Amino acid sequence: AQKVTQAQTEISVVEKEDVTLDCVYETRDTTYYLFWYKQPPSGELVFLIRRNSFDEQNEISGRYSWNFQKSTSSFNFTITASQVVDSAVYFCALKRGLGGGNNRKLIWGLGTSLAVNP
Amino acid sequence: KAGVTQTPRYLIKTRGQQVTLSCSPISGHRSVSWYQQTPGQGLQFLFEYFSETQRNKGNFPGRFSGRQFSNSRSEMNVSTLELGDSALYLCASSLGDRRANEQFFGPGTRLTVL
């Protein structure tokens, strides 16, 4: 079975702190895709990153970085020098790489609510 | 390029009524997925349409239905509304031709059932 676990329900930090959001996934597939989305208070989910299972290279985009480790089935997200505008709910999701039908749908974690306080 | 649009943004209905929500995907995107988001259940997949055909379906009762038109616009219908249907309904579009395609979401329709 496919599953995504975001163990941190809520995180609160002070501006300029670094924060890491954890994502652990379960799948028996060798080909799969991982995603991170951000949902600010406005409600619209914003795509942040996609990673395929064959690419374990970490990625950095400005203050955002992602650490993909297949050995621990984790795809963690770090925000460096957090800002108030980073306050949002962050979702990790998994999509299977093969098969049709319901194998194509995204499997979502329950999200981590991040509050960055001034 | 215009993003995904959803109408209406807010809706208040009473139990037993029915509702239709609309989603216009990004131009060129052929796949539209619908999700229900509630505080307790998180994001729950409803269904996906691709080229006017339902390609995927979640575990929702038959009161939830959808369709997609030839211009890729999609509608979702909920009949005989229940209090538990109160939620944020999100629509997502993607190219849909490859498994890796990321989904782009609309702002959602917040449905309140009284």
CSV table of N, CA and C in Angstrom, one decimal, chain B:
chain,number,residue,atom,x,y,z
B,1,LYS,N,-0.1,33.2,-18.7
B,1,LYS,CA,-1.1,32.1,-18.9
B,1,LYS,C,-2.0,32.1,-17.7
B,2,ALA,N,-3.3,32.1,-17.9
B,2,ALA,CA,-4.2,32.2,-16.8
B,2,ALA,C,-4.1,30.8,-16.0
B,3,GLY,N,-4.4,31.0,-14.7
B,3,GLY,CA,-4.3,29.8,-13.8
B,3,GLY,C,-5.6,29.0,-13.8
B,4,VAL,N,-5.8,28.1,-12.9
B,4,VAL,CA,-7.0,27.4,-12.8
B,4,VAL,C,-8.0,28.2,-12.1
B,5,THR,N,-9.2,28.3,-12.6
B,5,THR,CA,-10.2,29.1,-12.0
B,5,THR,C,-11.4,28.2,-11.6
B,6,GLN,N,-11.9,28.6,-10.4
B,6,GLN,CA,-13.1,27.8,-9.9
B,6,GLN,C,-14.2,28.8,-9.5
B,7,THR,N,-15.4,28.4,-9.9
B,7,THR,CA,-16.6,29.2,-9.5
B,7,THR,C,-17.7,28.3,-8.9
B,8,PRO,N,-18.4,28.8,-8.0
B,8,PRO,CA,-18.2,30.0,-7.2
B,8,PRO,C,-17.1,29.8,-6.2
B,9,ARG,N,-16.6,30.9,-5.6
B,9,ARG,CA,-15.6,30.7,-4.5
B,9,ARG,C,-16.2,30.3,-3.2
B,10,TYR,N,-17.5,30.8,-3.0
B,10,TYR,CA,-18.1,30.5,-1.7
B,10,TYR,C,-19.6,30.1,-2.0
B,11,LEU,N,-20.1,29.1,-1.2
B,11,LEU,CA,-21.4,28.7,-1.5
B,11,LEU,C,-22.0,28.2,-0.2
B,12,ILE,N,-23.3,28.6,0.1
B,12,ILE,CA,-24.0,28.1,1.3
B,12,ILE,C,-25.3,27.4,0.8
B,13,LYS,N,-25.4,26.2,1.2
B,13,LYS,CA,-26.6,25.4,0.8
B,13,LYS,C,-27.2,24.8,2.1
B,14,THR,N,-28.4,24.3,1.9
B,14,THR,CA,-29.0,23.6,3.0
B,14,THR,C,-29.1,22.1,2.7
B,15,ARG,N,-29.2,21.3,3.8
B,15,ARG,CA,-29.3,19.8,3.6
B,15,ARG,C,-30.3,19.4,2.6
B,16,GLY,N,-30.0,18.5,1.8
B,16,GLY,CA,-31.0,18.0,0.8
B,16,GLY,C,-30.9,18.7,-0.6
B,17,GLN,N,-30.3,19.8,-0.6
B,17,GLN,CA,-30.1,20.5,-1.9
B,17,GLN,C,-29.0,19.9,-2.7
B,18,GLN,N,-28.9,20.3,-3.9
B,18,GLN,CA,-27.8,19.9,-4.7
B,18,GLN,C,-27.0,21.1,-5.2
B,19,VAL,N,-25.7,20.8,-5.6
B,19,VAL,CA,-24.8,21.9,-5.9
B,19,VAL,C,-23.9,21.5,-7.1
B,20,THR,N,-23.6,22.5,-7.9
B,20,THR,CA,-22.7,22.2,-9.0
B,20,THR,C,-21.6,23.2,-9.0
B,21,LEU,N,-20.4,22.7,-9.0
B,21,LEU,CA,-19.1,23.5,-8.9
B,21,LEU,C,-18.5,23.4,-10.3
B,22,SER,N,-17.8,24.5,-10.7
B,22,SER,CA,-17.2,24.6,-12.0
B,22,SER,C,-15.7,24.8,-11.9
B,23,CYS,N,-14.9,24.3,-12.8
B,23,CYS,CA,-13.5,24.4,-12.8
B,23,CYS,C,-13.0,24.6,-14.3
B,24,SER,N,-12.2,25.6,-14.5
B,24,SER,CA,-11.6,25.8,-15.8
B,24,SER,C,-10.1,25.6,-15.7
B,25,PRO,N,-9.6,24.6,-16.4
B,25,PRO,CA,-8.2,24.3,-16.2
B,25,PRO,C,-7.3,25.3,-17.0
B,26,ILE,N,-6.0,25.2,-16.7
B,26,ILE,CA,-5.1,26.0,-17.5
B,26,ILE,C,-5.2,25.6,-19.0
B,27,SER,N,-5.1,26.6,-19.8
B,27,SER,CA,-5.2,26.3,-21.2
B,27,SER,C,-4.2,25.2,-21.7
B,28,GLY,N,-4.7,24.3,-22.4
B,28,GLY,CA,-3.8,23.2,-22.9
B,28,GLY,C,-3.8,22.0,-22.0
B,29,HIS,N,-4.2,22.1,-20.8
B,29,HIS,CA,-4.3,21.0,-19.8
B,29,HIS,C,-5.6,20.2,-20.1
B,30,ARG,N,-5.4,18.9,-20.2
B,30,ARG,CA,-6.5,18.0,-20.5
B,30,ARG,C,-7.0,17.2,-19.3
B,31,SER,N,-6.3,17.2,-18.2
B,31,SER,CA,-6.7,16.5,-17.0
B,31,SER,C,-7.2,17.4,-15.9
B,32,VAL,N,-8.3,17.1,-15.3
B,32,VAL,CA,-8.8,17.8,-14.2
B,32,VAL,C,-9.2,16.8,-13.1
B,33,SER,N,-8.6,17.1,-11.9
B,33,SER,CA,-8.9,16.3,-10.7
B,33,SER,C,-9.6,17.2,-9.7
B,34,TRP,N,-10.5,16.5,-9.0
B,34,TRP,CA,-11.2,17.2,-7.9
B,34,TRP,C,-10.9,16.5,-6.5
B,35,TYR,N,-10.8,17.4,-5.5
B,35,TYR,CA,-10.4,17.0,-4.2
B,35,TYR,C,-11.4,17.6,-3.2
B,36,GLN,N,-11.6,16.9,-2.1
B,36,GLN,CA,-12.4,17.5,-1.0
B,36,GLN,C,-11.4,17.7,0.1
B,37,GLN,N,-11.3,18.8,0.7
B,37,GLN,CA,-10.4,19.1,1.8
B,37,GLN,C,-11.2,19.5,3.1
B,38,THR,N,-11.0,18.7,4.1
B,38,THR,CA,-11.7,19.0,5.4
B,38,THR,C,-10.6,19.0,6.5
B,39,PRO,N,-10.8,19.7,7.6
B,39,PRO,CA,-9.8,19.7,8.6
B,39,PRO,C,-9.4,18.3,9.2
B,40,GLY,N,-10.4,17.5,9.3
B,40,GLY,CA,-10.2,16.2,9.9
B,40,GLY,C,-9.6,15.1,8.9
B,41,GLN,N,-10.0,15.2,7.7
B,41,GLN,CA,-9.6,14.2,6.7
B,41,GLN,C,-8.5,14.6,5.7
B,42,GLY,N,-8.1,15.8,5.7
B,42,GLY,CA,-7.1,16.3,4.8
B,42,GLY,C,-7.7,16.3,3.4
B,43,LEU,N,-6.8,16.1,2.4
B,43,LEU,CA,-7.2,16.1,1.0
B,43,LEU,C,-7.6,14.7,0.6
B,44,GLN,N,-8.9,14.6,0.2
B,44,GLN,CA,-9.4,13.4,-0.3
B,44,GLN,C,-9.7,13.5,-1.8
B,45,PHE,N,-9.2,12.5,-2.5
B,45,PHE,CA,-9.4,12.5,-4.0
B,45,PHE,C,-10.8,12.1,-4.4
B,46,LEU,N,-11.4,12.9,-5.2
B,46,LEU,CA,-12.8,12.6,-5.7
B,46,LEU,C,-12.8,11.8,-7.0
B,47,PHE,N,-12.3,12.5,-8.0
B,47,PHE,CA,-12.1,11.9,-9.3
B,47,PHE,C,-11.3,12.7,-10.2
B,48,GLU,N,-10.9,12.1,-11.3
B,48,GLU,CA,-10.1,12.7,-12.3
B,48,GLU,C,-10.7,12.5,-13.7
B,49,TYR,N,-10.7,13.6,-14.5
B,49,TYR,CA,-11.2,13.5,-15.9
B,49,TYR,C,-10.1,13.8,-16.8
B,50,PHE,N,-10.1,13.1,-17.9
B,50,PHE,CA,-9.1,13.3,-18.9
B,50,PHE,C,-9.8,13.1,-20.3
B,51,SER,N,-9.7,14.1,-21.1
B,51,SER,CA,-10.4,14.1,-22.4
B,51,SER,C,-11.8,13.6,-22.3
B,52,GLU,N,-12.5,14.2,-21.4
B,52,GLU,CA,-14.0,14.0,-21.2
B,52,GLU,C,-14.3,12.6,-20.6
B,53,THR,N,-13.3,11.9,-20.2
B,53,THR,CA,-13.6,10.5,-19.6
B,53,THR,C,-13.1,10.5,-18.2
B,54,GLN,N,-13.9,9.9,-17.3
B,54,GLN,CA,-13.4,9.7,-16.0
B,54,GLN,C,-12.3,8.6,-15.9
B,55,ARG,N,-11.1,9.0,-15.5
B,55,ARG,CA,-10.0,8.2,-15.6
B,55,ARG,C,-9.6,7.5,-14.2
B,56,ASN,N,-10.1,8.2,-13.1
B,56,ASN,CA,-9.8,7.8,-11.8
B,56,ASN,C,-11.0,8.1,-10.9
B,57,LYS,N,-11.2,7.4,-9.9
B,57,LYS,CA,-12.3,7.7,-9.0
B,57,LYS,C,-11.9,7.4,-7.5
B,58,GLY,N,-12.2,8.2,-6.6
B,58,GLY,CA,-11.9,8.0,-5.2
B,58,GLY,C,-13.1,7.2,-4.6
B,59,ASN,N,-13.0,7.2,-3.2
B,59,ASN,CA,-14.1,6.4,-2.5
B,59,ASN,C,-15.2,7.3,-1.9
B,60,PHE,N,-15.9,7.9,-2.8
B,60,PHE,CA,-17.0,8.8,-2.4
B,60,PHE,C,-18.3,8.2,-2.9
B,61,PRO,N,-19.4,8.5,-2.2
B,61,PRO,CA,-20.7,7.9,-2.6
B,61,PRO,C,-21.1,8.5,-4.0
B,62,GLY,N,-22.1,7.8,-4.5
B,62,GLY,CA,-22.6,8.2,-5.8
B,62,GLY,C,-23.2,9.6,-5.9
B,63,ARG,N,-23.5,10.2,-4.7
B,63,ARG,CA,-24.0,11.5,-4.7
B,63,ARG,C,-23.0,12.5,-5.3
B,64,PHE,N,-21.8,12.1,-5.4
B,64,PHE,CA,-20.7,13.0,-6.0
B,64,PHE,C,-20.5,12.5,-7.4
B,65,SER,N,-20.6,13.4,-8.3
B,65,SER,CA,-20.4,13.1,-9.7
B,65,SER,C,-19.8,14.2,-10.4
B,66,GLY,N,-19.3,13.9,-11.6
B,66,GLY,CA,-18.6,15.0,-12.3
B,66,GLY,C,-18.7,14.8,-13.8
B,67,ARG,N,-18.2,15.7,-14.5
B,67,ARG,CA,-18.1,15.5,-16.0
B,67,ARG,C,-17.1,16.5,-16.5
B,68,GLN,N,-16.7,16.3,-17.7
B,68,GLN,CA,-15.7,17.2,-18.4
B,68,GLN,C,-16.2,17.5,-19.8
B,69,PHE,N,-16.0,18.7,-20.2
B,69,PHE,CA,-16.5,19.1,-21.5
B,69,PHE,C,-15.4,19.1,-22.5
B,70,SER,N,-15.7,19.2,-23.8
B,70,SER,CA,-14.7,19.2,-24.8
B,70,SER,C,-13.6,20.2,-24.7
B,71,ASN,N,-13.9,21.3,-24.0
B,71,ASN,CA,-12.9,22.4,-23.8
B,71,ASN,C,-12.1,22.1,-22.5
B,72,SER,N,-12.3,21.0,-21.9
B,72,SER,CA,-11.6,20.5,-20.7
B,72,SER,C,-12.2,21.1,-19.4
B,73,ARG,N,-13.1,22.1,-19.5
B,73,ARG,CA,-13.7,22.6,-18.3
B,73,ARG,C,-14.5,21.4,-17.7
B,74,SER,N,-14.5,21.5,-16.4
B,74,SER,CA,-15.1,20.4,-15.6
B,74,SER,C,-16.1,20.9,-14.6
B,75,GLU,N,-17.1,20.1,-14.4
B,75,GLU,CA,-18.1,20.4,-13.3
B,75,GLU,C,-18.2,19.2,-12.4
B,76,MET,N,-18.5,19.6,-11.1
B,76,MET,CA,-18.7,18.6,-10.1
B,76,MET,C,-20.0,18.8,-9.5
B,77,ASN,N,-20.8,17.8,-9.3
B,77,ASN,CA,-22.1,17.9,-8.7
B,77,ASN,C,-22.3,17.0,-7.5
B,78,VAL,N,-22.9,17.6,-6.5
B,78,VAL,CA,-23.2,16.9,-5.3
B,78,VAL,C,-24.7,17.0,-5.1
B,79,SER,N,-25.3,15.8,-5.0
B,79,SER,CA,-26.8,15.8,-4.8
B,79,SER,C,-27.1,15.5,-3.4
B,80,THR,N,-28.3,15.8,-2.9
B,80,THR,CA,-28.8,15.5,-1.6
B,80,THR,C,-27.7,15.8,-0.5
B,81,LEU,N,-27.4,17.1,-0.5
B,81,LEU,CA,-26.3,17.5,0.4
B,81,LEU,C,-26.5,17.1,1.9
B,82,GLU,N,-25.4,16.8,2.5
B,82,GLU,CA,-25.3,16.4,3.9
B,82,GLU,C,-24.4,17.4,4.6
B,83,LEU,N,-24.6,17.5,5.9
B,83,LEU,CA,-23.8,18.5,6.7
B,83,LEU,C,-22.3,18.2,6.5
B,84,GLY,N,-22.0,16.9,6.4
B,84,GLY,CA,-20.6,16.5,6.3
B,84,GLY,C,-20.0,16.8,5.0
B,85,ASP,N,-20.7,17.3,4.0
B,85,ASP,CA,-20.2,17.7,2.7
B,85,ASP,C,-19.6,19.1,2.8
B,86,SER,N,-19.7,19.8,3.9
B,86,SER,CA,-19.1,21.1,4.1
B,86,SER,C,-17.6,20.9,4.0
B,87,ALA,N,-17.0,21.6,3.1
B,87,ALA,CA,-15.6,21.4,2.8
B,87,ALA,C,-15.1,22.4,1.8
B,88,LEU,N,-13.8,22.4,1.6
B,88,LEU,CA,-13.2,23.2,0.5
B,88,LEU,C,-13.0,22.2,-0.6
B,89,TYR,N,-13.5,22.5,-1.7
B,89,TYR,CA,-13.4,21.6,-2.9
B,89,TYR,C,-12.4,22.3,-3.9
B,90,LEU,N,-11.4,21.5,-4.1
B,90,LEU,CA,-10.3,22.0,-4.9
B,90,LEU,C,-10.2,21.2,-6.3
B,91,CYS,N,-9.9,22.0,-7.3
B,91,CYS,CA,-9.8,21.5,-8.6
B,91,CYS,C,-8.3,21.6,-9.0
B,92,ALA,N,-7.8,20.6,-9.7
B,92,ALA,CA,-6.4,20.7,-10.1
B,92,ALA,C,-6.3,20.3,-11.6
B,93,SER,N,-5.5,21.0,-12.3
B,93,SER,CA,-5.3,20.6,-13.7
B,93,SER,C,-3.9,20.2,-14.0
B,94,SER,N,-3.7,19.4,-15.0
B,94,SER,CA,-2.4,19.0,-15.4
B,94,SER,C,-2.5,18.6,-16.9
B,95,LEU,N,-1.3,18.5,-17.5
B,95,LEU,CA,-1.3,18.1,-18.9
B,95,LEU,C,-1.9,16.7,-19.0
B,96,GLY,N,-1.6,15.9,-18.1
B,96,GLY,CA,-2.2,14.6,-18.0
B,96,GLY,C,-1.7,13.5,-18.9
B,97,ASP,N,-0.7,13.9,-19.7
B,97,ASP,CA,-0.2,12.9,-20.6
B,97,ASP,C,1.0,12.1,-20.1
B,98,ARG,N,1.6,12.5,-19.0
B,98,ARG,CA,2.6,11.8,-18.4
B,98,ARG,C,2.4,11.6,-16.9
B,99,ARG,N,2.8,10.5,-16.3
B,99,ARG,CA,2.6,10.3,-14.9
B,99,ARG,C,3.2,11.4,-14.1
B,100,ALA,N,4.3,11.9,-14.5
B,100,ALA,CA,5.1,12.9,-13.7
B,100,ALA,C,4.5,14.3,-13.7
B,101,ASN,N,3.5,14.5,-14.5
B,101,ASN,CA,2.9,15.8,-14.6
B,101,ASN,C,2.4,16.3,-13.2
B,102,GLU,N,3.0,17.5,-12.8
B,102,GLU,CA,2.5,18.1,-11.6
B,102,GLU,C,1.1,18.7,-11.8
B,103,GLN,N,0.4,18.8,-10.7
B,103,GLN,CA,-1.0,19.4,-10.8
B,103,GLN,C,-0.9,20.8,-10.3
B,104,PHE,N,-1.7,21.6,-10.9
B,104,PHE,CA,-1.9,23.0,-10.6
B,104,PHE,C,-3.3,23.3,-10.1
B,105,PHE,N,-3.3,23.9,-8.9
B,105,PHE,CA,-4.6,24.0,-8.2
B,105,PHE,C,-5.3,25.3,-8.4
B,106,GLY,N,-6.6,25.3,-8.3
B,106,GLY,CA,-7.4,26.5,-8.3
B,106,GLY,C,-7.6,27.0,-6.8
B,107,PRO,N,-8.2,28.1,-6.6
B,107,PRO,CA,-8.4,28.6,-5.3
B,107,PRO,C,-9.4,27.9,-4.4
B,108,GLY,N,-10.2,27.0,-5.1
B,108,GLY,CA,-11.2,26.3,-4.3
B,108,GLY,C,-12.5,26.9,-4.2
B,109,THR,N,-13.5,26.1,-4.0
B,109,THR,CA,-14.9,26.5,-3.6
B,109,THR,C,-15.1,26.1,-2.2
B,110,ARG,N,-15.5,27.0,-1.4
B,110,ARG,CA,-15.8,26.7,0.0
B,110,ARG,C,-17.3,26.5,0.1
B,111,LEU,N,-17.7,25.2,0.4
B,111,LEU,CA,-19.1,24.9,0.5
B,111,LEU,C,-19.5,24.7,1.9
B,112,THR,N,-20.5,25.4,2.3
B,112,THR,CA,-21.1,25.3,3.7
B,112,THR,C,-22.5,24.7,3.6
B,113,VAL,N,-22.7,23.6,4.2
B,113,VAL,CA,-24.1,23.0,4.2
B,113,VAL,C,-24.7,23.2,5.6
B,114,LEU,N,-25.8,23.9,5.6
B,114,LEU,CA,-26.5,24.2,6.9
B,114,LEU,C,-27.7,23.3,7.1
